[in-house]
């Protein structure tokens, strides 16, 4: 579990320019070439502990003082280093700005999880390994892809973990890992690792198991049972009020399966709640293209976007599905005394038709907007999401609207035609604007005025993004120096930076420098960049790459020095 770092000392003239790190970890070595930005660069000490920066899933970092529209360009910004890892990085990398690592002082640490069931703690300044942990049991391997190309060739850690700096003696990272044993059995386990050592805490790992009353898929004797082989966990984990929330979806809609939301105490790992979205039907999964389960910190409510599946168009006298099947809907849930309560929901009037055509709402993630004031002075709490039908939806979190077979008049806003394609991403929020990146579309910036999302974008990128579109991230210093970051799923992948106040103004992309200087490998679906303290951290198919301000000797000199250092190794 522990890794040894061997560093070559540089000549004095090159200090602050390059560093070669050979990291021995788990029996294998990886070599990383590093451009080090001088330590005089100001640091803002911002943590990214969960998917898209916060539990509302806004994607914004408002304390970024290093990266500005003035210095993010191909002359002064670029790839600093890449670190090879042992599998695909589908989960968003997380980041702790100032962490006291044993024997090494305060460090900025990046956490990377792979589909090979490994977790890495890396020095964010130079890529050196602090530790690596495998989450496989004895004799186990990561799961095969279950005959489905959505996560392939292996399935290990798919969902973005969550970090709790107040759990355990040093802080804890919670992760879900899938594996298979030599007898052909499949396992999902909840892990809780000390962020300074990678050691398990609180009696972890915990085997995931669940059952609820019902007659739906995979039921018997009046119980619907969670079958590990039929599921993967893709939605980013949520930590809210001491509870870790996890969501579950299928492999390529291969039945039998239903959608699950499960909750665990952060310190005991005891399961404190289970909800099934189609207990008397089928499908209705949570996957959201990796988007995190959204939480309202003020009320403790949880909001999800459910995928295609059974919805009961026959309603009870409260307007809820008569058999408790919530396929293809936005749902608000509350965890009360060990039981989830579905307090409210909304689905479109043609929800059954959409589900039958696999046009699921749940392909996109949910964004909870900050409190807004409408034209009459009332405070309104809104959320937004979109799915495969390409419609932009805005719901009132306090009165979502339920189901109306006659039309979509019960939802707060319904904006057909606002987007140019289906959505496999989570939108972002910054300073009165919602940003969407649909498939085959430009990224569009929709202004919000008097608590109304405008139907026409104020600006859009000049370039289009192929499948799966893009989940943008925003860095800014308060309301100034705002940059929108996006990763294009191409070969090689491309990191883009735009002026967030005018998306037509592209500041930088990783193809501009030429000669492959900033290449970071082929694209990976649903990549979400992590931006903090002057660094942009991007997961890839077999690596993690850090971008930032570049300075010091010319790239030619750096390459010559790196070749020399490799000879020394």
Coordinates of C-alpha atoms in Angstrom, one line a residue:
X1 CA 0.0 0.0 0.0
X2 CA 2.8 2.4 0.7
X3 CA 4.8 3.8 -2.2
X4 CA 8.5 4.7 -2.4
X5 CA 9.5 7.9 -4.2
X6 CA 13.0 8.2 -5.8
X7 CA 13.9 11.7 -7.0
X8 CA 16.9 12.7 -9.1
X9 CA 18.4 16.0 -7.8
X10 CA 18.6 18.6 -10.5
X11 CA 21.5 20.9 -11.3
X12 CA 21.1 24.2 -9.5
X13 CA 20.5 26.1 -12.8
X14 CA 17.5 23.9 -13.5
X15 CA 15.8 23.9 -10.0
X16 CA 12.2 24.9 -10.5
X17 CA 12.2 23.7 -14.1
X18 CA 12.0 19.9 -14.2
X19 CA 11.8 16.9 -12.0
X20 CA 11.9 13.2 -12.9
X21 CA 9.9 11.0 -10.5
X22 CA 10.2 7.3 -10.6
X23 CA 7.5 6.0 -8.3
X24 CA 7.6 2.4 -7.2
X25 CA 4.1 1.3 -6.2
X26 CA 2.6 -2.1 -5.9
X27 CA 5.4 -3.8 -7.7
X28 CA 5.4 -1.5 -10.8
X29 CA 7.3 1.6 -11.7
X30 CA 6.0 4.6 -13.6
X31 CA 8.1 7.5 -14.9
X32 CA 6.8 11.1 -14.9
X33 CA 8.3 14.2 -16.4
X34 CA 7.4 17.3 -14.5
X35 CA 7.6 21.0 -15.2
X36 CA 7.5 22.8 -11.8
X37 CA 6.1 26.2 -11.6
X38 CA 8.1 28.5 -9.2
X39 CA 6.9 28.4 -5.7
X40 CA 6.3 32.1 -5.8
X41 CA 3.0 31.4 -7.6
X42 CA 0.2 32.5 -5.2
X43 CA -2.0 29.8 -3.8
X44 CA -5.6 30.2 -2.8
X45 CA -5.9 26.8 -0.9
X46 CA -9.2 25.6 -2.4
X47 CA -10.4 22.0 -1.8
X48 CA -12.4 20.0 -4.3
X49 CA -13.9 17.2 -2.2
X50 CA -16.9 16.1 -4.3
X51 CA -18.1 15.9 -7.8
X52 CA -18.5 19.3 -9.5
X53 CA -17.1 21.2 -6.4
X54 CA -20.2 21.2 -4.2
X55 CA -23.2 19.2 -3.3
X56 CA -25.5 21.5 -5.4
X57 CA -23.2 20.4 -8.3
X58 CA -22.6 24.0 -9.6
X59 CA -19.1 23.2 -10.9
X60 CA -17.8 26.6 -9.8
X61 CA -14.6 27.6 -7.8
X62 CA -14.9 31.2 -6.8
X63 CA -11.5 31.5 -5.1
X64 CA -9.2 31.1 -8.1
X65 CA -6.6 33.8 -8.1
X66 CA -3.9 32.2 -10.2
X67 CA -5.7 31.4 -13.5
X68 CA -7.1 34.5 -15.3
X69 CA -8.2 35.2 -18.8
X70 CA -4.9 37.3 -19.1
X71 CA -2.6 34.3 -18.5
X72 CA -4.5 31.3 -19.8
X73 CA -3.1 31.1 -23.3
X74 CA -0.8 28.7 -25.1
X75 CA 2.3 30.9 -24.4
X76 CA 1.9 31.0 -20.6
X77 CA -0.3 28.0 -19.8
X78 CA -0.1 24.3 -20.7
X79 CA 0.6 20.8 -19.5
X80 CA 2.8 20.5 -16.5
X81 CA 3.0 16.7 -16.2
X82 CA 1.1 13.4 -16.6
X83 CA 1.2 10.5 -14.3
X84 CA 0.5 7.0 -15.5
X85 CA -2.1 4.9 -13.6
X86 CA -3.3 1.4 -13.9
X87 CA -6.7 1.9 -15.5
X88 CA -9.3 4.3 -16.9
X89 CA -10.0 7.4 -14.7
X90 CA -13.8 7.7 -15.0
X91 CA -14.2 9.4 -11.6
X92 CA -13.4 13.1 -11.3
X93 CA -10.1 13.6 -9.5
X94 CA -10.4 15.2 -6.1
X95 CA -8.0 17.7 -4.4
X96 CA -7.0 18.7 -0.9
X97 CA -5.0 21.9 -0.9
X98 CA -3.2 21.7 2.4
X99 CA -2.8 18.2 4.0
X100 CA -0.3 17.2 6.6
X101 CA 1.2 14.0 5.0
X102 CA 3.2 11.9 7.5
X103 CA 6.8 12.8 7.5
X104 CA 6.4 15.2 4.5
X105 CA 4.7 18.3 5.9
X106 CA 1.8 20.2 4.3
X107 CA 1.1 19.2 0.7
X108 CA -1.4 19.7 -2.0
X109 CA -2.8 16.2 -2.8
X110 CA -4.7 14.9 -5.7
X111 CA -6.8 11.7 -5.4
X112 CA -7.3 9.5 -8.5
X113 CA -9.5 6.4 -8.7
X114 CA -9.3 3.9 -11.5
X115 CA -11.4 1.2 -13.1
X116 CA -8.7 -1.2 -12.0
X117 CA -9.9 -0.7 -8.4
X118 CA -6.9 1.4 -7.4
X119 CA -6.8 4.7 -5.6
X120 CA -3.7 7.0 -5.8
X121 CA -2.7 9.9 -3.6
X122 CA -0.4 12.1 -5.7
X123 CA 1.6 15.2 -4.9
X124 CA -0.3 17.8 -7.0
X125 CA 2.9 19.9 -7.4
X126 CA 4.9 17.2 -9.1
X127 CA 3.0 14.0 -9.5
X128 CA 5.0 12.0 -6.9
X129 CA 3.1 9.1 -5.3
X130 CA 2.3 9.4 -1.6
X131 CA 0.4 6.1 -1.6
X132 CA -1.6 3.7 -3.7
X133 CA -4.3 1.4 -2.4
X134 CA -6.0 -1.5 -4.2
X135 CA -9.6 -2.1 -3.3
X136 CA -9.6 -5.7 -4.5
X137 CA -10.2 -8.6 -2.1
X138 CA -7.8 -11.5 -1.9
X139 CA -7.8 -13.3 -5.3
X140 CA -10.2 -10.9 -6.9
X141 CA -10.0 -8.9 -10.1
X142 CA -12.0 -5.9 -11.3
X143 CA -15.3 -6.9 -12.8
X144 CA -15.5 -7.8 -16.5
X145 CA -17.6 -5.4 -18.6
X146 CA -20.7 -7.6 -18.3
X147 CA -21.0 -7.7 -22.1
X148 CA -21.7 -4.0 -22.2
X149 CA -19.4 -1.3 -23.8
X150 CA -20.5 1.5 -21.4
X151 CA -17.6 0.9 -19.0
X152 CA -15.0 -1.3 -20.6
X153 CA -12.7 -3.4 -20.6
X154 CA -13.1 -3.6 -16.8
X155 CA -15.3 -2.1 -14.0
X156 CA -13.8 -1.1 -10.8
X157 CA -14.3 2.4 -9.4
X158 CA -16.6 4.4 -11.6
X159 CA -18.4 6.9 -9.3
X160 CA -16.6 10.0 -8.2
X161 CA -15.7 9.5 -4.5
X162 CA -16.3 12.0 -1.8
X163 CA -13.9 13.3 0.9
X164 CA -14.8 14.2 4.5
X165 CA -12.0 16.1 6.1
X166 CA -13.7 15.7 9.5
X167 CA -14.0 11.9 9.5
X168 CA -11.3 9.9 11.2
X169 CA -8.0 11.2 12.6
X170 CA -6.9 12.8 9.3
X171 CA -9.9 12.8 6.9
X172 CA -11.6 10.0 4.9
X173 CA -12.2 9.3 1.3
X174 CA -15.3 7.2 0.6
X175 CA -15.4 5.1 -2.6
X176 CA -17.4 2.3 -4.2
X177 CA -15.6 -0.5 -5.9
X178 CA -16.8 -3.4 -8.1
X179 CA -14.9 -6.7 -8.3
X180 CA -15.4 -10.4 -9.1
X181 CA -14.0 -13.4 -7.3
X182 CA -12.5 -16.7 -8.6
X183 CA -15.9 -18.4 -8.2
X184 CA -17.6 -16.0 -10.6
X185 CA -19.3 -13.9 -7.9
X186 CA -19.6 -10.2 -8.1
X187 CA -19.2 -7.6 -5.4
X188 CA -19.8 -4.0 -4.7
X189 CA -18.2 -2.6 -1.5
X190 CA -18.1 0.7 0.2
X191 CA -14.6 1.7 1.3
X192 CA -13.4 4.4 3.7
X193 CA -9.7 5.2 3.4
X194 CA -7.6 7.5 5.6
X195 CA -6.6 10.2 3.1
X196 CA -3.0 10.4 4.5
X197 CA -2.2 6.7 4.5
X198 CA -4.8 4.8 2.3
X199 CA -5.7 2.5 5.2
X200 CA -9.3 1.4 5.7
X201 CA -11.3 2.9 8.5
X202 CA -14.5 2.3 10.4
X203 CA -14.5 -1.5 9.7
X204 CA -14.5 -1.0 6.0
X205 CA -15.0 -2.4 3.4
X206 CA -18.7 -3.0 3.6
X207 CA -20.4 -5.3 1.2
X208 CA -23.4 -3.6 -0.6
X209 CA -26.7 -5.5 -0.1
X210 CA -30.3 -4.3 -0.1
X211 CA -33.9 -5.5 -0.5
X212 CA -37.2 -3.7 -0.5
X213 CA -40.8 -4.9 -0.7
X214 CA -42.1 -5.2 -4.3
X215 CA -42.9 -7.4 -7.2
X216 CA -40.6 -5.8 -9.8
X217 CA -37.5 -7.1 -11.6
X218 CA -35.4 -9.6 -9.6
X219 CA -38.1 -10.1 -7.0
X220 CA -39.2 -13.1 -5.1
X221 CA -41.4 -13.8 -2.1
X222 CA -42.5 -10.1 -2.2
X223 CA -38.9 -8.7 -2.1
X224 CA -36.9 -7.0 -4.7
X225 CA -33.2 -7.9 -4.1
X226 CA -30.1 -6.1 -5.1
X227 CA -28.0 -8.4 -7.4
X228 CA -24.5 -7.1 -7.6
X229 CA -23.8 -8.5 -11.0
X230 CA -26.6 -6.5 -12.6
X231 CA -25.4 -3.1 -11.4
X232 CA -22.6 -0.5 -11.5
X233 CA -22.5 2.7 -9.5
X234 CA -21.8 5.7 -11.8
X235 CA -23.4 8.8 -10.1
X236 CA -20.9 10.8 -7.9
X237 CA -21.3 10.0 -4.2
X238 CA -23.0 12.6 -2.0
X239 CA -22.0 13.4 1.6
X240 CA -24.8 15.3 3.4
X241 CA -25.5 15.7 7.1
X242 CA -23.2 12.8 8.0
X243 CA -24.6 10.4 5.5
X244 CA -23.0 9.0 2.3
X245 CA -25.5 8.6 -0.5
X246 CA -24.9 6.1 -3.4
X247 CA -26.8 5.6 -6.7
X248 CA -27.0 2.5 -8.9
X249 CA -27.7 1.8 -12.5
X250 CA -27.5 -1.1 -15.0
X251 CA -25.1 -2.4 -17.6
X252 CA -26.6 -1.4 -21.0
X253 CA -30.2 -1.7 -19.8
X254 CA -29.7 -5.5 -19.4
X255 CA -32.6 -6.7 -17.3
X256 CA -33.5 -7.6 -14.6
X257 CA -32.7 -4.4 -12.8
X258 CA -34.3 -1.5 -11.0
X259 CA -32.9 1.8 -9.7
X260 CA -31.5 2.1 -6.2
X261 CA -30.5 4.9 -3.8
X262 CA -28.7 3.8 -0.7
X263 CA -27.4 5.7 2.3
X264 CA -24.7 4.9 4.9
X265 CA -23.6 6.5 8.1
X266 CA -20.2 8.2 7.5
X267 CA -18.6 6.9 10.7
X268 CA -20.2 3.5 11.3
X269 CA -20.9 2.7 7.6
X270 CA -24.3 1.3 8.8
X271 CA -26.9 1.3 6.0
X272 CA -29.4 4.0 7.1
X273 CA -31.7 4.1 4.1
X274 CA -32.7 2.3 0.9
X275 CA -35.0 3.5 -1.9
X276 CA -36.0 1.7 -5.0
X277 CA -37.4 3.8 -7.9
X278 CA -39.4 0.9 -9.6
X279 CA -40.1 -1.7 -6.8
X280 CA -43.1 -3.0 -8.8
X281 CA -41.7 -2.4 -12.3
X282 CA -38.4 -2.4 -14.0
X283 CA -35.4 -0.1 -14.9
X284 CA -35.6 3.5 -13.5
X285 CA -31.9 3.6 -12.7
X286 CA -29.6 6.3 -11.5
X287 CA -26.5 6.9 -13.7
X288 CA -26.5 10.5 -14.9
X289 CA -23.4 10.2 -17.0
X290 CA -21.4 10.3 -13.8
X291 CA -23.1 13.4 -12.4
X292 CA -23.3 13.5 -8.6
X293 CA -26.4 13.0 -6.6
X294 CA -27.5 16.5 -5.7
X295 CA -28.2 17.7 -2.1
X296 CA -29.7 20.8 -0.6
X297 CA -27.5 21.8 2.4
X298 CA -30.3 24.0 3.9
X299 CA -33.0 21.4 4.0
X300 CA -31.2 18.1 3.8
X301 CA -33.2 17.0 0.8
X302 CA -31.8 14.9 -2.0
X303 CA -32.6 15.4 -5.7
X304 CA -32.1 12.9 -8.5
X305 CA -32.9 12.5 -12.1
X306 CA -34.2 9.0 -12.9
X307 CA -33.6 7.1 -16.1
X308 CA -36.1 5.3 -18.4
X309 CA -38.3 2.9 -16.6
X310 CA -41.7 2.1 -15.3
X311 CA -43.9 5.1 -14.4
X312 CA -47.4 4.5 -13.0
X313 CA -49.6 6.9 -14.9
X314 CA -52.4 5.9 -12.5
X315 CA -51.9 8.3 -9.6
X316 CA -53.1 8.1 -6.0
X317 CA -55.1 10.9 -4.4
X318 CA -51.9 12.8 -3.6
X319 CA -50.7 12.8 -7.2
X320 CA -48.0 10.1 -6.7
X321 CA -47.5 7.0 -8.8
X322 CA -50.0 4.4 -7.4
X323 CA -47.4 1.6 -7.3
X324 CA -44.4 3.8 -6.3
X325 CA -42.7 3.5 -9.7
X326 CA -40.8 6.7 -10.6
X327 CA -39.2 6.0 -13.9
X328 CA -38.0 9.0 -16.0
X329 CA -38.6 11.6 -13.4
X330 CA -37.0 14.3 -11.2
X331 CA -37.5 13.1 -7.6
X332 CA -37.0 14.9 -4.3
X333 CA -36.3 12.6 -1.3
X334 CA -35.9 13.0 2.4
X335 CA -34.2 10.5 4.7
X336 CA -36.3 10.3 7.9
X337 CA -35.6 7.8 10.7
X338 CA -34.0 5.3 8.5
X339 CA -36.5 5.5 5.7
X340 CA -36.5 7.4 2.4
X341 CA -39.6 9.4 1.7
X342 CA -40.3 10.5 -1.9
X343 CA -41.7 14.0 -1.1
X344 CA -42.2 15.3 -4.6
X345 CA -41.4 14.6 -8.3
X346 CA -42.0 15.8 -11.8
X347 CA -42.2 13.9 -15.1
X348 CA -43.2 14.9 -18.6
X349 CA -46.6 14.1 -20.1
X350 CA -45.1 11.6 -22.6
X351 CA -42.9 9.9 -20.1
X352 CA -44.1 6.4 -21.0
X353 CA -43.3 7.0 -24.7
X354 CA -39.9 8.4 -23.8
X355 CA -39.0 5.4 -21.7
X356 CA -40.1 3.0 -24.4
X357 CA -37.7 4.8 -26.8
X358 CA -34.8 5.0 -24.3
X359 CA -35.0 8.8 -24.2
X360 CA -34.3 8.8 -20.5
X361 CA -34.2 12.0 -18.5
X362 CA -31.5 10.4 -16.3
X363 CA -28.7 10.6 -18.8
X364 CA -28.0 14.1 -17.4
X365 CA -27.2 15.3 -13.9
X366 CA -29.1 17.7 -11.7
X367 CA -27.9 21.2 -10.8
X368 CA -29.4 23.1 -7.8
X369 CA -29.4 26.8 -8.4
X370 CA -28.7 29.3 -5.5
X371 CA -31.7 31.1 -4.1
X372 CA -33.1 33.6 -6.6
X373 CA -35.6 36.4 -6.4
X374 CA -38.4 36.6 -8.9
X375 CA -40.1 39.7 -10.4
X376 CA -42.5 40.0 -7.4
X377 CA -39.7 39.9 -4.8
X378 CA -40.3 36.2 -3.7
X379 CA -37.3 34.0 -3.1
X380 CA -37.4 30.9 -5.4
X381 CA -35.4 27.7 -5.1
X382 CA -34.9 26.1 -8.5
X383 CA -33.1 23.1 -10.0
X384 CA -32.4 22.2 -13.6
X385 CA -31.6 19.2 -15.7
X386 CA -31.9 17.7 -19.2
X387 CA -31.7 14.3 -20.8
X388 CA -31.8 12.5 -24.1
X389 CA -34.9 14.4 -25.4
X390 CA -32.7 17.5 -25.5
X391 CA -35.2 19.6 -23.6
X392 CA -34.1 22.1 -20.9
X393 CA -36.1 21.7 -17.8
X394 CA -36.2 24.0 -14.7
X395 CA -38.1 22.8 -11.6
X396 CA -39.2 24.5 -8.4
X397 CA -37.6 22.5 -5.6
X398 CA -40.5 23.3 -3.3
X399 CA -43.3 22.4 -5.8
X400 CA -42.0 20.2 -8.5
X401 CA -45.2 19.7 -10.4
X402 CA -45.8 15.9 -10.5
X403 CA -47.4 14.4 -13.6
X404 CA -50.1 15.8 -15.9
X405 CA -51.0 13.7 -18.9
X406 CA -52.4 16.7 -20.7
X407 CA -49.1 18.7 -21.0
X408 CA -46.0 20.0 -19.3
X409 CA -47.6 23.0 -17.7
X410 CA -47.0 21.9 -14.1
X411 CA -43.2 22.3 -14.3
X412 CA -41.6 25.7 -13.5
X413 CA -40.1 26.1 -16.9
X414 CA -39.9 23.9 -20.0
X415 CA -37.7 25.1 -22.8
X416 CA -38.0 23.0 -26.0
X417 CA -35.4 23.9 -28.6
X418 CA -33.0 25.6 -26.1
X419 CA -30.4 22.9 -26.6
X420 CA -29.0 21.5 -29.8
X421 CA -28.9 17.8 -28.8
X422 CA -29.3 15.2 -26.1
X423 CA -27.6 15.8 -22.8
X424 CA -25.1 13.3 -21.2
X425 CA -23.6 15.8 -18.8
X426 CA -24.2 18.0 -15.8
X427 CA -24.7 21.8 -16.3
X428 CA -22.7 24.4 -14.4
X429 CA -23.7 27.7 -12.7
X430 CA -21.8 31.0 -12.4
X431 CA -23.0 34.5 -11.5
X432 CA -26.5 34.3 -12.9
X433 CA -25.8 32.0 -15.8
X434 CA -26.5 28.3 -16.5
X435 CA -24.1 26.5 -18.9
X436 CA -25.1 23.4 -20.9
X437 CA -22.9 21.3 -23.2
X438 CA -25.2 18.9 -25.2
X439 CA -24.1 16.3 -27.6
X440 CA -23.2 17.7 -31.1
X441 CA -23.8 21.2 -29.8
X442 CA -21.9 24.2 -28.7
X443 CA -21.6 25.0 -25.0
X444 CA -24.4 27.5 -24.4
X445 CA -24.6 30.1 -21.6
X446 CA -28.2 30.8 -20.5
X447 CA -28.7 34.0 -18.4
X448 CA -31.1 33.9 -15.5
X449 CA -33.1 37.0 -14.9
X450 CA -35.8 37.4 -12.1
X451 CA -35.6 33.7 -11.5
X452 CA -36.3 32.9 -15.1
X453 CA -33.9 31.0 -17.3
X454 CA -33.8 32.8 -20.7
X455 CA -34.6 30.6 -23.7
X456 CA -31.8 32.0 -25.8
X457 CA -28.1 31.8 -24.8
X458 CA -26.2 35.0 -24.2
X459 CA -23.2 33.4 -25.8
X460 CA -22.0 30.1 -27.1
X461 CA -18.7 28.4 -28.1
X462 CA -17.7 28.5 -31.8
X463 CA -16.8 24.8 -31.7
X464 CA -19.1 21.9 -31.3
X465 CA -18.7 18.9 -28.9
X466 CA -19.4 15.4 -30.1
X467 CA -20.6 12.6 -27.9
X468 CA -21.0 12.8 -24.9
X469 CA -21.0 16.6 -25.0
X470 CA -19.4 18.2 -22.0
X471 CA -19.7 18.8 -18.2
X472 CA -18.1 22.3 -17.8
X473 CA -16.2 23.7 -14.8
X474 CA -15.9 27.3 -13.8
X475 CA -13.0 29.1 -12.1
X476 CA -13.3 32.7 -11.0
X477 CA -12.1 35.1 -8.4
X478 CA -15.4 36.1 -6.9
X479 CA -17.3 37.3 -9.9
X480 CA -14.2 38.3 -11.9
X481 CA -11.7 36.5 -14.1
X482 CA -14.2 33.8 -14.9
X483 CA -13.0 30.9 -17.1
X484 CA -15.1 28.0 -18.3
X485 CA -13.2 24.8 -18.7
X486 CA -14.3 21.8 -20.8
X487 CA -12.7 18.6 -22.1
X488 CA -13.5 17.4 -25.6
X489 CA -13.8 13.6 -26.0
X490 CA -11.5 13.2 -29.0
X491 CA -8.2 11.5 -29.9
X492 CA -6.2 13.1 -28.6
X493 CA -8.6 14.7 -26.1
X494 CA -8.6 18.5 -25.9
X495 CA -8.8 20.8 -22.9
X496 CA -10.6 24.0 -23.7
X497 CA -10.7 27.3 -21.8
X498 CA -13.2 30.1 -22.6
X499 CA -14.1 33.5 -21.2
X500 CA -17.1 32.5 -19.1
X501 CA -18.7 35.9 -19.8
X502 CA -18.5 35.4 -23.6
X503 CA -18.0 31.8 -24.7
X504 CA -17.2 33.0 -28.2
X505 CA -13.8 34.0 -26.8
X506 CA -11.7 30.9 -26.6
X507 CA -8.6 31.6 -24.4
X508 CA -6.8 28.3 -24.8
X509 CA -7.0 24.8 -26.0
X510 CA -4.5 22.0 -25.6
X511 CA -4.0 21.6 -29.4
X512 CA -2.8 25.1 -29.9
X513 CA 0.8 24.8 -28.8
X514 CA 1.7 22.4 -31.6
X515 CA 4.0 19.4 -31.8
X516 CA 1.8 17.6 -29.2
X517 CA 3.2 19.7 -26.4
X518 CA 0.0 19.6 -24.4
X519 CA -1.4 16.3 -25.5
X520 CA -2.7 14.1 -22.7
X521 CA -3.9 11.0 -24.6
X522 CA -7.2 9.8 -26.0
X523 CA -10.5 11.1 -24.6
X524 CA -12.5 9.3 -22.0
X525 CA -16.3 9.7 -21.7
X526 CA -17.7 12.0 -19.1
X527 CA -14.4 13.6 -18.2
X528 CA -14.9 16.5 -15.7
X529 CA -11.9 18.7 -15.0
X530 CA -10.9 19.7 -11.4
X531 CA -9.7 23.3 -11.1
X532 CA -8.1 24.7 -8.0
X533 CA -5.0 26.7 -6.9
X534 CA -3.8 27.4 -10.4
X535 CA -4.1 23.8 -11.5
X536 CA -6.4 22.0 -13.9
X537 CA -6.5 18.3 -13.3
X538 CA -7.9 15.9 -15.9
X539 CA -8.4 12.2 -15.8
X540 CA -7.7 10.1 -18.8
X541 CA -7.8 6.5 -20.2
X542 CA -4.6 5.6 -18.4
X543 CA -3.3 8.7 -16.7
X544 CA -4.0 11.9 -14.9
X545 CA -2.7 15.2 -16.2
X546 CA -2.1 18.5 -14.5
X547 CA -2.2 21.8 -16.4
X548 CA -1.1 25.2 -15.1
X549 CA 1.0 28.3 -15.7
X550 CA 4.3 27.4 -17.5
X551 CA 7.5 29.2 -17.0
X552 CA 11.3 28.7 -16.9
X553 CA 13.5 27.3 -19.6
X554 CA 12.3 26.7 -23.1
X555 CA 10.5 23.4 -23.8
X556 CA 13.4 22.3 -26.0
X557 CA 15.8 22.7 -23.1
X558 CA 13.3 20.9 -20.8
X559 CA 13.2 17.9 -23.2
X560 CA 17.0 17.7 -23.4
X561 CA 17.2 17.8 -19.6
X562 CA 14.5 15.1 -19.3
X563 CA 16.4 12.8 -21.7
X564 CA 19.6 13.3 -19.7
X565 CA 17.8 12.5 -16.5
X566 CA 16.3 9.3 -18.0
X567 CA 19.8 8.2 -18.8
X568 CA 20.8 8.7 -15.1
X569 CA 18.0 6.4 -14.0

